[in-house]
mmCIF file of C-alpha atoms in Angstrom:
data_model
loop_
_atom_site.group_PDB
_atom_site.id
_atom_site.type_symbol
_atom_site.label_atom_id
_atom_site.label_comp_id
_atom_site.label_asym_id
_atom_site.label_seq_id
_atom_site.Cartn_x
_atom_site.Cartn_y
_atom_site.Cartn_z
ATOM 1 C CA MET A 529 167.868 78.420 84.751
ATOM 2 C CA THR A 530 166.775 76.058 87.174
ATOM 3 C CA SER A 531 163.629 74.441 86.880
ATOM 4 C CA ASP A 532 161.809 76.325 89.689
ATOM 5 C CA HIS A 533 163.038 79.551 88.165
ATOM 6 C CA VAL A 534 159.925 81.185 86.421
ATOM 7 C CA THR A 535 160.556 84.325 84.329
ATOM 8 C CA ARG A 536 157.758 86.694 82.969
ATOM 9 C CA ARG A 537 158.753 85.832 79.422
ATOM 10 C CA GLY A 538 158.406 82.147 80.072
ATOM 11 C CA LEU A 539 155.073 82.721 81.490
ATOM 12 C CA PHE A 540 153.448 84.493 78.832
ATOM 13 C CA GLN A 541 155.141 81.981 76.088
ATOM 14 C CA GLY A 542 153.487 79.248 78.165
ATOM 15 C CA GLY A 543 150.144 80.693 78.082
ATOM 16 C CA ALA A 544 150.390 81.394 74.684
ATOM 17 C CA ALA A 545 151.124 77.774 73.751
ATOM 18 C CA LEU A 546 148.206 76.671 75.639
ATOM 19 C CA ALA A 547 145.617 79.246 74.176
ATOM 20 C CA ALA A 548 146.693 78.057 70.700
ATOM 21 C CA THR A 549 145.458 74.475 71.499
ATOM 22 C CA VAL A 550 142.019 75.275 72.521
ATOM 23 C CA PRO A 551 140.596 75.881 69.111
ATOM 24 C CA LEU A 552 141.732 72.367 68.079
ATOM 25 C CA MET A 553 140.208 70.822 71.289
ATOM 26 C CA ALA A 554 136.845 72.680 71.439
ATOM 27 C CA PRO A 555 135.261 70.550 68.823
ATOM 28 C CA ALA A 556 135.368 67.408 70.556
ATOM 29 C CA HIS A 557 133.581 68.703 73.534
ATOM 30 C CA ALA A 558 131.178 71.026 71.824
ATOM 31 C CA ALA A 559 127.241 70.619 72.768
ATOM 32 C CA PRO A 560 125.490 69.030 69.787
ATOM 33 C CA SER A 561 123.274 71.850 67.753
ATOM 34 C CA ALA A 562 119.412 72.251 68.496
ATOM 35 C CA PRO A 563 117.377 71.166 65.504
ATOM 36 C CA ALA A 564 116.148 73.420 62.969
ATOM 37 C CA SER A 565 112.987 74.957 63.536
ATOM 38 C CA LYS A 566 110.210 73.746 60.975
ATOM 39 C CA GLY A 567 108.454 77.186 61.135
ATOM 40 C CA THR A 568 104.369 77.480 61.797
ATOM 41 C CA PRO A 569 102.046 75.432 59.711
ATOM 42 C CA MET A 570 99.850 77.322 57.563
ATOM 43 C CA THR A 571 96.049 77.332 58.117
ATOM 44 C CA ALA A 572 93.261 77.192 55.487
ATOM 45 C CA VAL A 573 90.937 80.250 55.822
ATOM 46 C CA GLU A 574 87.916 81.240 53.579
ATOM 47 C CA LEU A 575 86.249 84.419 53.759
ATOM 48 C CA THR A 576 83.699 86.159 51.692
ATOM 49 C CA VAL A 577 85.245 89.756 51.371
ATOM 50 C CA ASN A 578 83.392 92.350 49.759
ATOM 51 C CA GLY A 579 80.773 89.750 48.023
ATOM 52 C CA ARG A 580 83.778 87.710 46.817
ATOM 53 C CA GLU A 581 84.783 84.280 48.109
ATOM 54 C CA VAL A 582 88.595 84.118 48.925
ATOM 55 C CA HIS A 583 90.523 80.996 50.111
ATOM 56 C CA LEU A 584 93.789 81.988 51.990
ATOM 57 C CA GLN A 585 96.504 80.064 53.607
ATOM 58 C CA LEU A 586 97.807 81.926 56.602
ATOM 59 C CA ASP A 587 100.039 81.843 59.634
ATOM 60 C CA PRO A 588 97.308 81.481 62.240
ATOM 61 C CA ARG A 589 98.846 84.208 64.065
ATOM 62 C CA THR A 590 97.644 86.652 61.256
ATOM 63 C CA THR A 591 95.183 89.421 62.147
ATOM 64 C CA LEU A 592 92.171 89.981 60.074
ATOM 65 C CA LEU A 593 93.720 93.487 59.135
ATOM 66 C CA ASP A 594 96.887 91.942 58.041
ATOM 67 C CA ALA A 595 94.867 89.291 55.870
ATOM 68 C CA LEU A 596 93.045 92.104 54.515
ATOM 69 C CA ARG A 597 96.133 94.467 53.812
ATOM 70 C CA GLU A 598 98.837 92.061 53.002
ATOM 71 C CA HIS A 599 97.246 89.066 51.751
ATOM 72 C CA LEU A 600 94.191 90.472 49.673
ATOM 73 C CA LYS A 601 95.785 94.130 49.085
ATOM 74 C CA LEU A 602 92.839 95.890 50.288
ATOM 75 C CA THR A 603 94.658 98.789 51.651
ATOM 76 C CA GLY A 604 91.723 100.948 52.465
ATOM 77 C CA THR A 605 91.353 99.636 55.764
ATOM 78 C CA LYS A 606 94.327 101.454 57.867
ATOM 79 C CA LYS A 607 96.627 100.070 60.380
ATOM 80 C CA GLY A 608 96.842 103.066 62.859
ATOM 81 C CA CYS A 609 97.837 102.261 66.368
ATOM 82 C CA ASP A 610 97.551 98.335 66.054
ATOM 83 C CA HIS A 611 96.050 98.342 69.552
ATOM 84 C CA GLY A 612 92.201 98.852 68.954
ATOM 85 C CA GLN A 613 92.216 102.523 70.099
ATOM 86 C CA CYS A 614 92.040 104.563 67.447
ATOM 87 C CA GLY A 615 89.072 102.763 65.105
ATOM 88 C CA ALA A 616 91.091 103.162 61.685
ATOM 89 C CA CYS A 617 91.232 99.544 61.047
ATOM 90 C CA THR A 618 87.302 99.275 61.358
ATOM 91 C CA VAL A 619 85.736 96.742 59.096
ATOM 92 C CA ILE A 620 82.024 95.069 59.139
ATOM 93 C CA VAL A 621 82.076 91.455 59.825
ATOM 94 C CA GLU A 622 78.688 89.745 59.747
ATOM 95 C CA GLY A 623 76.887 92.953 59.875
ATOM 96 C CA ARG A 624 78.787 94.104 62.733
ATOM 97 C CA ARG A 625 81.866 96.617 62.947
ATOM 98 C CA ILE A 626 84.900 95.673 64.547
ATOM 99 C CA ASN A 627 88.623 96.369 65.056
ATOM 100 C CA SER A 628 90.261 94.154 62.536
ATOM 101 C CA CYS A 629 93.534 94.307 64.201
ATOM 102 C CA LEU A 630 92.048 93.004 67.269
ATOM 103 C CA THR A 631 91.095 89.620 65.987
ATOM 104 C CA LEU A 632 92.677 86.652 64.110
ATOM 105 C CA ALA A 633 91.452 85.790 60.438
ATOM 106 C CA VAL A 634 91.309 82.503 61.455
ATOM 107 C CA MET A 635 88.406 83.263 64.076
ATOM 108 C CA HIS A 636 86.371 84.549 61.074
ATOM 109 C CA ASP A 637 86.281 81.322 58.996
ATOM 110 C CA GLY A 638 83.398 81.596 56.581
ATOM 111 C CA ASP A 639 82.230 84.922 57.812
ATOM 112 C CA ALA A 640 81.484 87.903 55.251
ATOM 113 C CA VAL A 641 83.660 90.818 55.467
ATOM 114 C CA THR A 642 82.899 94.473 54.311
ATOM 115 C CA THR A 643 85.441 96.840 53.906
ATOM 116 C CA ILE A 644 85.495 100.331 52.638
ATOM 117 C CA GLU A 645 86.267 98.997 49.052
ATOM 118 C CA GLY A 646 83.112 96.930 49.164
ATOM 119 C CA LEU A 647 80.656 99.688 50.168
ATOM 120 C CA GLY A 648 81.120 101.925 47.231
ATOM 121 C CA ARG A 649 83.121 102.611 44.262
ATOM 122 C CA PRO A 650 83.999 106.381 42.836
ATOM 123 C CA GLU A 651 81.636 106.147 40.411
ATOM 124 C CA ALA A 652 78.779 105.152 42.642
ATOM 125 C CA LEU A 653 79.250 106.031 46.213
ATOM 126 C CA HIS A 654 77.682 104.761 49.162
ATOM 127 C CA PRO A 655 75.531 107.385 50.492
ATOM 128 C CA MET A 656 77.644 107.720 53.637
ATOM 129 C CA GLN A 657 80.943 108.005 51.467
ATOM 130 C CA LYS A 658 78.988 110.493 49.574
ATOM 131 C CA ALA A 659 78.044 112.658 52.771
ATOM 132 C CA PHE A 660 81.356 112.737 54.219
ATOM 133 C CA VAL A 661 82.243 114.470 50.907
ATOM 134 C CA VAL A 662 79.416 116.728 51.022
ATOM 135 C CA HIS A 663 80.134 117.702 54.821
ATOM 136 C CA ASP A 664 84.041 117.728 54.655
ATOM 137 C CA GLY A 665 83.872 114.812 56.917
ATOM 138 C CA TYR A 666 87.489 114.370 56.564
ATOM 139 C CA GLN A 667 91.029 115.998 56.282
ATOM 140 C CA CYS A 668 93.794 113.922 55.907
ATOM 141 C CA GLY A 669 91.704 110.879 55.132
ATOM 142 C CA TYR A 670 93.507 108.303 57.048
ATOM 143 C CA CYS A 671 90.706 107.541 59.557
ATOM 144 C CA THR A 672 88.268 108.022 56.817
ATOM 145 C CA PRO A 673 87.365 104.491 55.947
ATOM 146 C CA GLY A 674 87.409 103.258 59.499
ATOM 147 C CA GLN A 675 84.903 106.173 60.305
ATOM 148 C CA ILE A 676 82.728 105.632 57.307
ATOM 149 C CA CYS A 677 82.418 101.667 58.207
ATOM 150 C CA SER A 678 81.757 102.325 61.881
ATOM 151 C CA ALA A 679 79.137 105.310 60.702
ATOM 152 C CA VAL A 680 77.164 102.868 58.274
ATOM 153 C CA SER A 681 77.125 100.572 61.488
ATOM 154 C CA VAL A 682 76.051 102.918 64.051
ATOM 155 C CA LEU A 683 72.779 103.648 61.940
ATOM 156 C CA GLU A 684 72.345 99.988 61.678
ATOM 157 C CA GLU A 685 72.602 99.602 65.488
ATOM 158 C CA ILE A 686 70.109 102.560 66.060
ATOM 159 C CA LYS A 687 67.709 101.120 63.674
ATOM 160 C CA ALA A 688 67.641 97.681 65.490
ATOM 161 C CA GLY A 689 67.326 99.326 68.826
ATOM 162 C CA ILE A 690 70.747 98.505 70.324
ATOM 163 C CA PRO A 691 71.020 100.966 73.211
ATOM 164 C CA SER A 692 74.460 102.745 74.003
ATOM 165 C CA HIS A 693 75.620 104.154 77.366
ATOM 166 C CA VAL A 694 73.855 107.809 76.618
ATOM 167 C CA THR A 695 70.302 106.013 75.675
ATOM 168 C CA GLU A 696 67.793 107.573 77.730
ATOM 169 C CA ASP A 697 64.786 105.054 76.852
ATOM 170 C CA LEU A 698 65.918 101.686 76.531
ATOM 171 C CA ASP A 699 62.469 100.588 75.159
ATOM 172 C CA LYS A 700 62.831 103.186 72.172
ATOM 173 C CA VAL A 701 66.458 103.869 70.987
ATOM 174 C CA ALA A 702 66.064 107.061 68.889
ATOM 175 C CA PHE A 703 68.931 108.865 66.729
ATOM 176 C CA SER A 704 70.711 111.994 68.307
ATOM 177 C CA GLU A 705 73.763 113.668 68.038
ATOM 178 C CA ASP A 706 74.693 112.475 71.516
ATOM 179 C CA GLU A 707 74.013 108.812 70.258
ATOM 180 C CA VAL A 708 76.435 109.274 67.408
ATOM 181 C CA ARG A 709 79.077 110.960 69.454
ATOM 182 C CA GLU A 710 78.953 108.061 71.895
ATOM 183 C CA ARG A 711 78.897 105.371 69.426
ATOM 184 C CA MET A 712 81.691 106.915 67.086
ATOM 185 C CA SER A 713 83.849 107.605 70.368
ATOM 186 C CA GLY A 714 86.038 104.563 69.435
ATOM 187 C CA ASN A 715 87.037 106.222 65.858
ATOM 188 C CA ILE A 716 89.833 108.816 66.501
ATOM 189 C CA CYS A 717 89.714 111.620 63.890
ATOM 190 C CA ARG A 718 93.417 113.248 64.558
ATOM 191 C CA CYS A 719 92.481 116.197 62.198
ATOM 192 C CA ALA A 720 89.488 117.010 64.637
ATOM 193 C CA ALA A 721 86.684 116.889 61.946
ATOM 194 C CA TYR A 722 84.119 115.687 64.477
ATOM 195 C CA SER A 723 81.207 118.255 63.634
ATOM 196 C CA ASN A 724 81.399 117.501 60.048
ATOM 197 C CA ILE A 725 81.662 113.928 60.666
ATOM 198 C CA VAL A 726 78.291 114.149 62.791
ATOM 199 C CA ALA A 727 76.737 116.192 60.378
ATOM 200 C CA ALA A 728 77.347 113.542 57.422
ATOM 201 C CA ILE A 729 76.157 111.047 59.411
ATOM 202 C CA SER A 730 72.889 113.022 60.362
ATOM 203 C CA ASP A 731 72.290 113.655 56.900
ATOM 204 C CA VAL A 732 72.332 110.041 55.844
ATOM 205 C CA ALA A 733 70.042 109.378 58.831
ATOM 206 C CA GLY A 734 67.633 111.822 57.827
ATOM 207 C CA GLU A 735 68.120 114.204 60.421
ATOM 208 C CA ALA A 736 69.900 117.088 58.762
ATOM 209 C CA LYS A 737 68.783 120.516 59.971
ATOM 210 C CA ALA A 738 67.566 122.694 57.550
#
């Protein structure tokens, strides 16, 4: 066979021999590996939750909802949509109701937080909790903690004279079922116990009809 005579078998044999040498040569030309990540530094957060001071070390990206549920094991506050649309995660912070899934725990350093566990206990229910039981203001119960926390704040808002979109007289904010429905519209009940929820809130407000 002459030097310029190439066969199919010879071509494949030569290619296989070349491929076998690549792994041995590769390490010499490999790019240096990236340095290992050190991770996110923790942040100290102090809260007063249901009257008790707590000290946490948290990833600064931790939501208040996850701090309550995962770190403090207060699982009464529910994670529903995690987008601030259902209200199941409603808690009371410094006297105001908020969606705890939409705010970071570090943003509330030093704040007082009240969850459903802090409103009352089975042997000593909060008036709103008792009213929800009496008026059957829940069915599956998943949204109920957020509903109750929100309802408590709604009555405080009306008492403080804070108007809503349906308030007719801005100088005199009065209780009405329309006010309740408007203010509670951010708390979704998938079981549709809305009429019972309004009745429970009206009862606590002293507006229950005979």
